[in-house]
mmCIF file with all atom_site columns, C-alpha atoms in Angstrom:
data_model
loop_
_atom_site.group_PDB
_atom_site.id
_atom_site.type_symbol
_atom_site.label_atom_id
_atom_site.label_alt_id
_atom_site.label_comp_id
_atom_site.label_asym_id
_atom_site.label_entity_id
_atom_site.label_seq_id
_atom_site.pdbx_PDB_ins_code
_atom_site.Cartn_x
_atom_site.Cartn_y
_atom_site.Cartn_z
_atom_site.occupancy
_atom_site.B_iso_or_equiv
_atom_site.pdbx_formal_charge
_atom_site.auth_seq_id
_atom_site.auth_comp_id
_atom_site.auth_asym_id
_atom_site.auth_atom_id
_atom_site.pdbx_PDB_model_num
ATOM 1   C CA . GLU A 1 1   ? 12.246  34.771 -21.123 1.00 0.00 ? 1   GLU A CA 1
ATOM 2   C CA . ALA A 1 2   ? 11.443  37.878 -23.052 1.00 0.00 ? 2   ALA A CA 1
ATOM 3   C CA . GLN A 1 3   ? 10.871  40.693 -20.607 1.00 0.00 ? 3   GLN A CA 1
ATOM 4   C CA . VAL A 1 4   ? 11.218  44.321 -19.549 1.00 0.00 ? 4   VAL A CA 1
ATOM 5   C CA . THR A 1 5   ? 12.828  44.708 -16.190 1.00 0.00 ? 5   THR A CA 1
ATOM 6   C CA . GLN A 1 6   ? 12.805  47.712 -13.957 1.00 0.00 ? 6   GLN A CA 1
ATOM 7   C CA . ASN A 1 7   ? 14.669  48.553 -10.795 1.00 0.00 ? 7   ASN A CA 1
ATOM 8   C CA . PRO A 1 8   ? 13.884  49.304 -8.174  1.00 0.00 ? 8   PRO A CA 1
ATOM 9   C CA . ARG A 1 9   ? 10.320  48.233 -7.790  1.00 0.00 ? 9   ARG A CA 1
ATOM 10  C CA . TYR A 1 10  ? 9.587   50.429 -4.896  1.00 0.00 ? 10  TYR A CA 1
ATOM 11  C CA . LEU A 1 11  ? 11.493  53.523 -3.794  1.00 0.00 ? 11  LEU A CA 1
ATOM 12  C CA . ILE A 1 12  ? 10.816  56.210 -1.041  1.00 0.00 ? 12  ILE A CA 1
ATOM 13  C CA . THR A 1 13  ? 13.001  59.157 -1.248  1.00 0.00 ? 13  THR A CA 1
ATOM 14  C CA . VAL A 1 14  ? 13.295  62.862 -0.125  1.00 0.00 ? 14  VAL A CA 1
ATOM 15  C CA . THR A 1 15  ? 12.882  65.919 -2.154  1.00 0.00 ? 15  THR A CA 1
ATOM 16  C CA . GLY A 1 16  ? 15.993  66.908 -4.091  1.00 0.00 ? 16  GLY A CA 1
ATOM 17  C CA . LYS A 1 17  ? 17.920  63.665 -3.887  1.00 0.00 ? 17  LYS A CA 1
ATOM 18  C CA . LYS A 1 18  ? 18.860  62.576 -7.300  1.00 0.00 ? 18  LYS A CA 1
ATOM 19  C CA . LEU A 1 19  ? 17.784  59.128 -8.331  1.00 0.00 ? 19  LEU A CA 1
ATOM 20  C CA . THR A 1 20  ? 17.735  56.735 -11.357 1.00 0.00 ? 20  THR A CA 1
ATOM 21  C CA . VAL A 1 21  ? 15.256  54.117 -12.240 1.00 0.00 ? 21  VAL A CA 1
ATOM 22  C CA . THR A 1 22  ? 16.755  51.569 -14.584 1.00 0.00 ? 22  THR A CA 1
ATOM 23  C CA . CYS A 1 23  ? 14.969  49.789 -17.393 1.00 0.00 ? 23  CYS A CA 1
ATOM 24  C CA . SER A 1 24  ? 16.323  46.944 -19.498 1.00 0.00 ? 24  SER A CA 1
ATOM 25  C CA . GLN A 1 25  ? 14.751  44.733 -22.242 1.00 0.00 ? 25  GLN A CA 1
ATOM 26  C CA . ASN A 1 26  ? 16.104  41.584 -23.736 1.00 0.00 ? 26  ASN A CA 1
ATOM 27  C CA . MET A 1 27  ? 14.045  41.517 -26.987 1.00 0.00 ? 27  MET A CA 1
ATOM 28  C CA . ASN A 1 28  ? 16.366  43.678 -29.152 1.00 0.00 ? 28  ASN A CA 1
ATOM 29  C CA . HIS A 1 29  ? 13.574  46.235 -29.399 1.00 0.00 ? 29  HIS A CA 1
ATOM 30  C CA . GLU A 1 30  ? 14.362  49.565 -31.092 1.00 0.00 ? 30  GLU A CA 1
ATOM 31  C CA . TYR A 1 31  ? 11.650  51.691 -29.377 1.00 0.00 ? 31  TYR A CA 1
ATOM 32  C CA . MET A 1 32  ? 11.564  52.322 -25.591 1.00 0.00 ? 32  MET A CA 1
ATOM 33  C CA . SER A 1 33  ? 9.365   54.583 -23.619 1.00 0.00 ? 33  SER A CA 1
ATOM 34  C CA . TRP A 1 34  ? 8.651   55.773 -19.980 1.00 0.00 ? 34  TRP A CA 1
ATOM 35  C CA . TYR A 1 35  ? 5.165   56.369 -18.650 1.00 0.00 ? 35  TYR A CA 1
ATOM 36  C CA . ARG A 1 36  ? 3.716   57.516 -15.348 1.00 0.00 ? 36  ARG A CA 1
ATOM 37  C CA . GLN A 1 37  ? 0.438   56.455 -14.093 1.00 0.00 ? 37  GLN A CA 1
ATOM 38  C CA . ASP A 1 38  ? -1.607  58.582 -11.652 1.00 0.00 ? 38  ASP A CA 1
ATOM 39  C CA . PRO A 1 39  ? -5.216  58.175 -10.408 1.00 0.00 ? 39  PRO A CA 1
ATOM 40  C CA . GLY A 1 40  ? -7.603  60.039 -12.488 1.00 0.00 ? 40  GLY A CA 1
ATOM 41  C CA . LEU A 1 41  ? -4.959  60.926 -15.142 1.00 0.00 ? 41  LEU A CA 1
ATOM 42  C CA . GLY A 1 42  ? -4.293  57.503 -16.560 1.00 0.00 ? 42  GLY A CA 1
ATOM 43  C CA . LEU A 1 43  ? -1.000  56.775 -18.214 1.00 0.00 ? 43  LEU A CA 1
ATOM 44  C CA . ARG A 1 44  ? 1.004   59.624 -19.613 1.00 0.00 ? 44  ARG A CA 1
ATOM 45  C CA . GLN A 1 45  ? 4.203   59.340 -21.684 1.00 0.00 ? 45  GLN A CA 1
ATOM 46  C CA . ILE A 1 46  ? 7.350   61.047 -20.237 1.00 0.00 ? 46  ILE A CA 1
ATOM 47  C CA . TYR A 1 47  ? 10.100  60.315 -22.799 1.00 0.00 ? 47  TYR A CA 1
ATOM 48  C CA . TYR A 1 48  ? 10.585  57.934 -25.613 1.00 0.00 ? 48  TYR A CA 1
ATOM 49  C CA . SER A 1 49  ? 13.497  56.615 -27.714 1.00 0.00 ? 49  SER A CA 1
ATOM 50  C CA . MET A 1 50  ? 13.224  55.371 -31.268 1.00 0.00 ? 50  MET A CA 1
ATOM 51  C CA . ASN A 1 51  ? 16.844  53.927 -31.189 1.00 0.00 ? 51  ASN A CA 1
ATOM 52  C CA . VAL A 1 52  ? 20.242  54.304 -29.618 1.00 0.00 ? 52  VAL A CA 1
ATOM 53  C CA . GLU A 1 53  ? 21.120  58.013 -29.003 1.00 0.00 ? 53  GLU A CA 1
ATOM 54  C CA . VAL A 1 54  ? 17.692  59.069 -30.236 1.00 0.00 ? 54  VAL A CA 1
ATOM 55  C CA . THR A 1 55  ? 15.236  60.331 -27.480 1.00 0.00 ? 55  THR A CA 1
ATOM 56  C CA . ASP A 1 56  ? 12.391  62.793 -27.497 1.00 0.00 ? 56  ASP A CA 1
ATOM 57  C CA . LYS A 1 57  ? 9.934   64.272 -25.080 1.00 0.00 ? 57  LYS A CA 1
ATOM 58  C CA . GLY A 1 58  ? 6.528   62.841 -24.438 1.00 0.00 ? 58  GLY A CA 1
ATOM 59  C CA . ASP A 1 59  ? 3.656   64.616 -22.753 1.00 0.00 ? 59  ASP A CA 1
ATOM 60  C CA . VAL A 1 60  ? 5.056   65.216 -19.374 1.00 0.00 ? 60  VAL A CA 1
ATOM 61  C CA . PRO A 1 61  ? 8.931   65.513 -19.543 1.00 0.00 ? 61  PRO A CA 1
ATOM 62  C CA . GLU A 1 62  ? 9.430   68.246 -17.047 1.00 0.00 ? 62  GLU A CA 1
ATOM 63  C CA . GLY A 1 63  ? 11.752  67.170 -14.172 1.00 0.00 ? 63  GLY A CA 1
ATOM 64  C CA . TYR A 1 64  ? 12.979  64.049 -15.956 1.00 0.00 ? 64  TYR A CA 1
ATOM 65  C CA . LYS A 1 65  ? 15.921  63.073 -18.047 1.00 0.00 ? 65  LYS A CA 1
ATOM 66  C CA . VAL A 1 66  ? 16.700  59.976 -20.111 1.00 0.00 ? 66  VAL A CA 1
ATOM 67  C CA . SER A 1 67  ? 19.585  58.522 -21.995 1.00 0.00 ? 67  SER A CA 1
ATOM 68  C CA . ARG A 1 68  ? 19.877  55.685 -24.498 1.00 0.00 ? 68  ARG A CA 1
ATOM 69  C CA . LYS A 1 69  ? 23.497  54.726 -24.875 1.00 0.00 ? 69  LYS A CA 1
ATOM 70  C CA . GLU A 1 70  ? 22.711  51.056 -25.492 1.00 0.00 ? 70  GLU A CA 1
ATOM 71  C CA . LYS A 1 71  ? 19.866  49.457 -27.205 1.00 0.00 ? 71  LYS A CA 1
ATOM 72  C CA . ARG A 1 72  ? 18.721  47.365 -24.291 1.00 0.00 ? 72  ARG A CA 1
ATOM 73  C CA . ASN A 1 73  ? 18.880  50.028 -21.528 1.00 0.00 ? 73  ASN A CA 1
ATOM 74  C CA . PHE A 1 74  ? 16.727  53.259 -21.041 1.00 0.00 ? 74  PHE A CA 1
ATOM 75  C CA . PRO A 1 75  ? 17.175  54.741 -17.545 1.00 0.00 ? 75  PRO A CA 1
ATOM 76  C CA . LEU A 1 76  ? 14.970  57.485 -16.125 1.00 0.00 ? 76  LEU A CA 1
ATOM 77  C CA . ILE A 1 77  ? 16.721  60.077 -14.186 1.00 0.00 ? 77  ILE A CA 1
ATOM 78  C CA . LEU A 1 78  ? 15.183  62.496 -11.683 1.00 0.00 ? 78  LEU A CA 1
ATOM 79  C CA . GLU A 1 79  ? 17.840  65.076 -10.982 1.00 0.00 ? 79  GLU A CA 1
ATOM 80  C CA . SER A 1 80  ? 15.903  66.816 -8.143  1.00 0.00 ? 80  SER A CA 1
ATOM 81  C CA . PRO A 1 81  ? 12.824  64.872 -7.293  1.00 0.00 ? 81  PRO A CA 1
ATOM 82  C CA . SER A 1 82  ? 9.748   66.703 -5.982  1.00 0.00 ? 82  SER A CA 1
ATOM 83  C CA . PRO A 1 83  ? 6.535   65.404 -4.299  1.00 0.00 ? 83  PRO A CA 1
ATOM 84  C CA . ASN A 1 84  ? 4.449   65.885 -7.483  1.00 0.00 ? 84  ASN A CA 1
ATOM 85  C CA . GLN A 1 85  ? 6.690   63.111 -9.028  1.00 0.00 ? 85  GLN A CA 1
ATOM 86  C CA . THR A 1 86  ? 5.212   60.568 -6.642  1.00 0.00 ? 86  THR A CA 1
ATOM 87  C CA . SER A 1 87  ? 3.770   58.192 -9.003  1.00 0.00 ? 87  SER A CA 1
ATOM 88  C CA . LEU A 1 88  ? 3.797   54.614 -10.542 1.00 0.00 ? 88  LEU A CA 1
ATOM 89  C CA . TYR A 1 89  ? 6.385   54.511 -13.330 1.00 0.00 ? 89  TYR A CA 1
ATOM 90  C CA . PHE A 1 90  ? 6.260   52.026 -16.265 1.00 0.00 ? 90  PHE A CA 1
ATOM 91  C CA . CYS A 1 91  ? 9.055   51.404 -18.791 1.00 0.00 ? 91  CYS A CA 1
ATOM 92  C CA . ALA A 1 92  ? 7.983   49.805 -22.160 1.00 0.00 ? 92  ALA A CA 1
ATOM 93  C CA . SER A 1 93  ? 9.623   48.526 -25.255 1.00 0.00 ? 93  SER A CA 1
ATOM 94  C CA . SER A 1 94  ? 8.421   47.788 -28.754 1.00 0.00 ? 94  SER A CA 1
ATOM 95  C CA . PRO A 1 95  ? 9.988   46.199 -31.927 1.00 0.00 ? 95  PRO A CA 1
ATOM 96  C CA . THR A 1 96  ? 9.590   49.498 -33.683 1.00 0.00 ? 96  THR A CA 1
ATOM 97  C CA . THR A 1 97  ? 7.538   52.683 -33.724 1.00 0.00 ? 97  THR A CA 1
ATOM 98  C CA . GLY A 1 98  ? 3.796   52.303 -33.662 1.00 0.00 ? 98  GLY A CA 1
ATOM 99  C CA . ARG A 1 99  ? 3.756   48.701 -32.704 1.00 0.00 ? 99  ARG A CA 1
ATOM 100 C CA . GLU A 1 100 ? 2.468   47.056 -29.555 1.00 0.00 ? 100 GLU A CA 1
ATOM 101 C CA . GLN A 1 101 ? 4.557   47.896 -26.443 1.00 0.00 ? 101 GLN A CA 1
ATOM 102 C CA . TYR A 1 102 ? 5.581   45.460 -23.813 1.00 0.00 ? 102 TYR A CA 1
ATOM 103 C CA . PHE A 1 103 ? 5.627   46.880 -20.194 1.00 0.00 ? 103 PHE A CA 1
ATOM 104 C CA . GLY A 1 104 ? 7.814   46.327 -17.227 1.00 0.00 ? 104 GLY A CA 1
ATOM 105 C CA . PRO A 1 105 ? 6.382   45.567 -13.803 1.00 0.00 ? 105 PRO A CA 1
ATOM 106 C CA . GLY A 1 106 ? 6.464   49.131 -12.688 1.00 0.00 ? 106 GLY A CA 1
ATOM 107 C CA . THR A 1 107 ? 8.259   51.246 -10.052 1.00 0.00 ? 107 THR A CA 1
ATOM 108 C CA . ARG A 1 108 ? 6.298   52.859 -7.255  1.00 0.00 ? 108 ARG A CA 1
ATOM 109 C CA . LEU A 1 109 ? 8.112   56.128 -6.327  1.00 0.00 ? 109 LEU A CA 1
ATOM 110 C CA . THR A 1 110 ? 7.242   58.190 -3.334  1.00 0.00 ? 110 THR A CA 1
ATOM 111 C CA . VAL A 1 111 ? 8.918   61.545 -2.783  1.00 0.00 ? 111 VAL A CA 1
ATOM 112 C CA . THR A 1 112 ? 8.569   63.160 0.628   1.00 0.00 ? 112 THR A CA 1
ATOM 113 C CA . ALA B 2 1   ? -5.680  64.375 -33.046 1.00 0.00 ? 1   ALA B CA 1
ATOM 114 C CA . GLN B 2 2   ? -6.115  60.919 -31.942 1.00 0.00 ? 2   GLN B CA 1
ATOM 115 C CA . SER B 2 3   ? -7.961  59.998 -28.747 1.00 0.00 ? 3   SER B CA 1
ATOM 116 C CA . VAL B 2 4   ? -9.665  57.155 -26.952 1.00 0.00 ? 4   VAL B CA 1
ATOM 117 C CA . THR B 2 5   ? -12.813 57.114 -24.952 1.00 0.00 ? 5   THR B CA 1
ATOM 118 C CA . GLN B 2 6   ? -13.767 54.221 -22.725 1.00 0.00 ? 6   GLN B CA 1
ATOM 119 C CA . LEU B 2 7   ? -17.443 54.527 -22.193 1.00 0.00 ? 7   LEU B CA 1
ATOM 120 C CA . ASP B 2 8   ? -17.671 52.842 -18.804 1.00 0.00 ? 8   ASP B CA 1
ATOM 121 C CA . SER B 2 9   ? -15.401 53.523 -15.938 1.00 0.00 ? 9   SER B CA 1
ATOM 122 C CA . HIS B 2 10  ? -16.693 50.431 -14.118 1.00 0.00 ? 10  HIS B CA 1
ATOM 123 C CA . VAL B 2 11  ? -18.414 47.340 -15.316 1.00 0.00 ? 11  VAL B CA 1
ATOM 124 C CA . SER B 2 12  ? -19.709 44.642 -12.984 1.00 0.00 ? 12  SER B CA 1
ATOM 125 C CA . VAL B 2 13  ? -20.664 41.096 -14.194 1.00 0.00 ? 13  VAL B CA 1
ATOM 126 C CA . SER B 2 14  ? -21.426 37.692 -12.619 1.00 0.00 ? 14  SER B CA 1
ATOM 127 C CA . GLU B 2 15  ? -19.085 34.857 -13.165 1.00 0.00 ? 15  GLU B CA 1
ATOM 128 C CA . GLY B 2 16  ? -20.048 32.974 -16.284 1.00 0.00 ? 16  GLY B CA 1
ATOM 129 C CA . THR B 2 17  ? -21.893 35.830 -17.964 1.00 0.00 ? 17  THR B CA 1
ATOM 130 C CA . PRO B 2 18  ? -20.653 37.765 -21.030 1.00 0.00 ? 18  PRO B CA 1
ATOM 131 C CA . VAL B 2 19  ? -18.297 40.757 -20.711 1.00 0.00 ? 19  VAL B CA 1
ATOM 132 C CA . LEU B 2 20  ? -18.529 43.891 -22.863 1.00 0.00 ? 20  LEU B CA 1
ATOM 133 C CA . LEU B 2 21  ? -16.098 46.669 -22.417 1.00 0.00 ? 21  LEU B CA 1
ATOM 134 C CA . ARG B 2 22  ? -16.706 49.587 -24.750 1.00 0.00 ? 22  ARG B CA 1
ATOM 135 C CA . CYS B 2 23  ? -14.132 51.731 -26.495 1.00 0.00 ? 23  CYS B CA 1
ATOM 136 C CA . ASN B 2 24  ? -14.469 54.563 -29.115 1.00 0.00 ? 24  ASN B CA 1
ATOM 137 C CA . TYR B 2 25  ? -11.422 56.092 -30.730 1.00 0.00 ? 25  TYR B CA 1
ATOM 138 C CA . SER B 2 26  ? -10.689 59.113 -32.920 1.00 0.00 ? 26  SER B CA 1
ATOM 139 C CA . SER B 2 27  ? -7.901  59.010 -35.421 1.00 0.00 ? 27  SER B CA 1
ATOM 140 C CA . SER B 2 28  ? -6.927  60.920 -38.462 1.00 0.00 ? 28  SER B CA 1
ATOM 141 C CA . TYR B 2 29  ? -5.157  58.013 -40.125 1.00 0.00 ? 29  TYR B CA 1
ATOM 142 C CA . SER B 2 30  ? -5.343  54.241 -40.026 1.00 0.00 ? 30  SER B CA 1
ATOM 143 C CA . PRO B 2 31  ? -4.747  53.513 -36.358 1.00 0.00 ? 31  PRO B CA 1
ATOM 144 C CA . SER B 2 32  ? -3.373  50.514 -34.510 1.00 0.00 ? 32  SER B CA 1
ATOM 145 C CA . LEU B 2 33  ? -5.591  49.689 -31.601 1.00 0.00 ? 33  LEU B CA 1
ATOM 146 C CA . PHE B 2 34  ? -4.838  47.540 -28.517 1.00 0.00 ? 34  PHE B CA 1
ATOM 147 C CA . TRP B 2 35  ? -6.377  46.379 -25.303 1.00 0.00 ? 35  TRP B CA 1
ATOM 148 C CA . TYR B 2 36  ? -4.236  46.004 -22.278 1.00 0.00 ? 36  TYR B CA 1
ATOM 149 C CA . VAL B 2 37  ? -5.066  44.553 -18.849 1.00 0.00 ? 37  VAL B CA 1
ATOM 150 C CA . GLN B 2 38  ? -3.705  45.569 -15.536 1.00 0.00 ? 38  GLN B CA 1
ATOM 151 C CA . HIS B 2 39  ? -4.219  43.393 -12.458 1.00 0.00 ? 39  HIS B CA 1
ATOM 152 C CA . PRO B 2 40  ? -3.808  44.994 -9.010  1.00 0.00 ? 40  PRO B CA 1
ATOM 153 C CA . ASN B 2 41  ? -0.189  45.858 -8.265  1.00 0.00 ? 41  ASN B CA 1
ATOM 154 C CA . LYS B 2 42  ? 0.904   44.453 -11.609 1.00 0.00 ? 42  LYS B CA 1
ATOM 155 C CA . GLY B 2 43  ? 2.181   45.776 -14.875 1.00 0.00 ? 43  GLY B CA 1
ATOM 156 C CA . LEU B 2 44  ? 0.237   46.129 -18.126 1.00 0.00 ? 44  LEU B CA 1
ATOM 157 C CA . GLN B 2 45  ? -0.300  43.039 -20.204 1.00 0.00 ? 45  GLN B CA 1
ATOM 158 C CA . LEU B 2 46  ? -1.204  43.050 -23.843 1.00 0.00 ? 46  LEU B CA 1
ATOM 159 C CA . LEU B 2 47  ? -4.472  41.309 -24.441 1.00 0.00 ? 47  LEU B CA 1
ATOM 160 C CA . LEU B 2 48  ? -4.879  41.800 -28.239 1.00 0.00 ? 48  LEU B CA 1
ATOM 161 C CA . LYS B 2 49  ? -4.031  44.119 -31.062 1.00 0.00 ? 49  LYS B CA 1
ATOM 162 C CA . TYR B 2 50  ? -5.575  45.278 -34.315 1.00 0.00 ? 50  TYR B CA 1
ATOM 163 C CA . THR B 2 51  ? -3.116  46.450 -37.090 1.00 0.00 ? 51  THR B CA 1
ATOM 164 C CA . SER B 2 52  ? -5.358  46.603 -40.140 1.00 0.00 ? 52  SER B CA 1
ATOM 165 C CA . ALA B 2 53  ? -5.617  42.962 -40.865 1.00 0.00 ? 53  ALA B CA 1
ATOM 166 C CA . ALA B 2 54  ? -8.802  40.996 -39.799 1.00 0.00 ? 54  ALA B CA 1
ATOM 167 C CA . THR B 2 55  ? -11.289 43.178 -38.094 1.00 0.00 ? 55  THR B CA 1
ATOM 168 C CA . LEU B 2 56  ? -12.166 40.546 -35.556 1.00 0.00 ? 56  LEU B CA 1
ATOM 169 C CA . VAL B 2 57  ? -9.155  40.071 -33.355 1.00 0.00 ? 57  VAL B CA 1
ATOM 170 C CA . LYS B 2 58  ? -8.681  37.262 -30.896 1.00 0.00 ? 58  LYS B CA 1
ATOM 171 C CA . GLY B 2 59  ? -6.584  37.714 -27.844 1.00 0.00 ? 59  GLY B CA 1
ATOM 172 C CA . ILE B 2 60  ? -5.461  35.781 -24.846 1.00 0.00 ? 60  ILE B CA 1
ATOM 173 C CA . ASN B 2 61  ? -7.676  34.300 -22.079 1.00 0.00 ? 61  ASN B CA 1
ATOM 174 C CA . GLY B 2 62  ? -10.770 34.108 -24.418 1.00 0.00 ? 62  GLY B CA 1
ATOM 175 C CA . PHE B 2 63  ? -11.053 37.794 -25.117 1.00 0.00 ? 63  PHE B CA 1
ATOM 176 C CA . GLU B 2 64  ? -11.719 39.243 -28.609 1.00 0.00 ? 64  GLU B CA 1
ATOM 177 C CA . ALA B 2 65  ? -12.466 42.593 -29.943 1.00 0.00 ? 65  ALA B CA 1
ATOM 178 C CA . GLU B 2 66  ? -14.070 43.882 -33.238 1.00 0.00 ? 66  GLU B CA 1
ATOM 179 C CA . PHE B 2 67  ? -12.748 46.864 -35.235 1.00 0.00 ? 67  PHE B CA 1
ATOM 180 C CA . LYS B 2 68  ? -15.601 48.786 -36.684 1.00 0.00 ? 68  LYS B CA 1
ATOM 181 C CA . LYS B 2 69  ? -14.442 51.689 -38.761 1.00 0.00 ? 69  LYS B CA 1
ATOM 182 C CA . SER B 2 70  ? -17.935 53.133 -39.453 1.00 0.00 ? 70  SER B CA 1
ATOM 183 C CA . GLU B 2 71  ? -18.605 53.312 -35.725 1.00 0.00 ? 71  GLU B CA 1
ATOM 184 C CA . THR B 2 72  ? -15.043 54.096 -34.722 1.00 0.00 ? 72  THR B CA 1
ATOM 185 C CA . SER B 2 73  ? -15.285 51.430 -32.055 1.00 0.00 ? 73  SER B CA 1
ATOM 186 C CA . PHE B 2 74  ? -13.170 48.683 -30.726 1.00 0.00 ? 74  PHE B CA 1
ATOM 187 C CA . HIS B 2 75  ? -15.211 46.956 -28.117 1.00 0.00 ? 75  HIS B CA 1
ATOM 188 C CA . LEU B 2 76  ? -13.744 44.127 -26.080 1.00 0.00 ? 76  LEU B CA 1
ATOM 189 C CA . THR B 2 77  ? -15.812 41.078 -25.339 1.00 0.00 ? 77  THR B CA 1
ATOM 190 C CA . LYS B 2 78  ? -15.585 37.655 -23.638 1.00 0.00 ? 78  LYS B CA 1
ATOM 191 C CA . PRO B 2 79  ? -18.369 35.096 -23.707 1.00 0.00 ? 79  PRO B CA 1
ATOM 192 C CA . SER B 2 80  ? -17.948 33.962 -20.149 1.00 0.00 ? 80  SER B CA 1
ATOM 193 C CA . ALA B 2 81  ? -16.335 35.882 -17.290 1.00 0.00 ? 81  ALA B CA 1
ATOM 194 C CA . HIS B 2 82  ? -14.012 34.308 -14.792 1.00 0.00 ? 82  HIS B CA 1
ATOM 195 C CA . MET B 2 83  ? -13.135 35.567 -11.413 1.00 0.00 ? 83  MET B CA 1
ATOM 196 C CA . SER B 2 84  ? -9.573  36.019 -12.547 1.00 0.00 ? 84  SER B CA 1
ATOM 197 C CA . ASP B 2 85  ? -10.759 38.573 -15.199 1.00 0.00 ? 85  ASP B CA 1
ATOM 198 C CA . ALA B 2 86  ? -11.323 41.069 -12.441 1.00 0.00 ? 86  ALA B CA 1
ATOM 199 C CA . ALA B 2 87  ? -8.854  43.959 -13.297 1.00 0.00 ? 87  ALA B CA 1
ATOM 200 C CA . GLU B 2 88  ? -8.528  47.246 -15.137 1.00 0.00 ? 88  GLU B CA 1
ATOM 201 C CA . TYR B 2 89  ? -8.657  47.350 -18.869 1.00 0.00 ? 89  TYR B CA 1
ATOM 202 C CA . PHE B 2 90  ? -7.199  49.890 -21.102 1.00 0.00 ? 90  PHE B CA 1
ATOM 203 C CA . CYS B 2 91  ? -8.161  50.575 -24.754 1.00 0.00 ? 91  CYS B CA 1
ATOM 204 C CA . VAL B 2 92  ? -5.229  52.143 -26.549 1.00 0.00 ? 92  VAL B CA 1
ATOM 205 C CA . VAL B 2 93  ? -4.741  53.802 -29.910 1.00 0.00 ? 93  VAL B CA 1
ATOM 206 C CA . SER B 2 94  ? -1.411  54.349 -31.808 1.00 0.00 ? 94  SER B CA 1
ATOM 207 C CA . GLU B 2 95  ? -0.623  56.152 -34.991 1.00 0.00 ? 95  GLU B CA 1
ATOM 208 C CA . LEU B 2 96  ? 2.654   55.228 -36.717 1.00 0.00 ? 96  LEU B CA 1
ATOM 209 C CA . TRP B 2 97  ? 3.220   58.726 -38.253 1.00 0.00 ? 97  TRP B CA 1
ATOM 210 C CA . ASN B 2 98  ? 2.015   60.716 -35.287 1.00 0.00 ? 98  ASN B CA 1
ATOM 211 C CA . GLN B 2 99  ? 4.339   61.639 -32.429 1.00 0.00 ? 99  GLN B CA 1
ATOM 212 C CA . GLY B 2 100 ? 6.576   58.718 -32.858 1.00 0.00 ? 100 GLY B CA 1
ATOM 213 C CA . GLY B 2 101 ? 3.830   56.134 -32.623 1.00 0.00 ? 101 GLY B CA 1
ATOM 214 C CA . LYS B 2 102 ? 2.935   57.149 -29.190 1.00 0.00 ? 102 LYS B CA 1
ATOM 215 C CA . LEU B 2 103 ? 0.334   55.049 -27.334 1.00 0.00 ? 103 LEU B CA 1
ATOM 216 C CA . ILE B 2 104 ? -2.705  57.087 -26.357 1.00 0.00 ? 104 ILE B CA 1
ATOM 217 C CA . PHE B 2 105 ? -4.486  55.388 -23.436 1.00 0.00 ? 105 PHE B CA 1
ATOM 218 C CA . GLY B 2 106 ? -8.193  55.444 -22.505 1.00 0.00 ? 106 GLY B CA 1
ATOM 219 C CA . GLN B 2 107 ? -8.933  56.238 -18.866 1.00 0.00 ? 107 GLN B CA 1
ATOM 220 C CA . GLY B 2 108 ? -9.589  52.558 -18.160 1.00 0.00 ? 108 GLY B CA 1
ATOM 221 C CA . THR B 2 109 ? -12.490 50.391 -17.292 1.00 0.00 ? 109 THR B CA 1
ATOM 222 C CA . GLU B 2 110 ? -12.463 48.485 -13.980 1.00 0.00 ? 110 GLU B CA 1
ATOM 223 C CA . LEU B 2 111 ? -14.124 45.054 -14.335 1.00 0.00 ? 111 LEU B CA 1
ATOM 224 C CA . SER B 2 112 ? -15.528 43.446 -11.280 1.00 0.00 ? 112 SER B CA 1
ATOM 225 C CA . VAL B 2 113 ? -16.667 39.755 -11.370 1.00 0.00 ? 113 VAL B CA 1
ATOM 226 C CA . LYS B 2 114 ? -19.136 38.616 -8.749  1.00 0.00 ? 114 LYS B CA 1
ATOM 227 C CA . PRO B 2 115 ? -19.295 34.950 -7.751  1.00 0.00 ? 115 PRO B CA 1
#
């Protein structure tokens, strides 16, 4: 089944403890992206990647890192999480730039 | 700069009656437009897409949308609402040559369906 998977789905952590949210797609898509969804603010892009080893900042990149070493994987790294990063995170992929994106199920992160 | 405005934050309809969710967009170039649906505690699912082909676009679950360039609108409709349609709906615009084809999301319209 064609899909985008994210792990973990739920995570509660403490301020400053490094964490990684994994994202994987099995559709051979070139484009991948991370979003966060917050009440009243909608979905905002954190980082995106047009292809392997090519990443760029979105609208709200502060406090996040990404890497794209393989086409199928696009992990989101929070080196030192803070409470303002408590949010619902979505990974998405697309065949190429500007096309429709397919979303993962989301990761609900709480930082205390 | 591209932007999306969903004109209603909440729409309530009765089961079996038509659904209209309104969306206006602003774009400097020829945009791609999408509607996504998000059910409670679920991810976003693509309902339909417009990419400069036919202006009337049919999607899944009986939804359709019409691209009207003169009105810069892309309203979502369905002839008869079902209880399972209750969800949040997002109108989205993307420009291929702008910021890496980033998706710009509207603020969402929450659809309630009464029995």
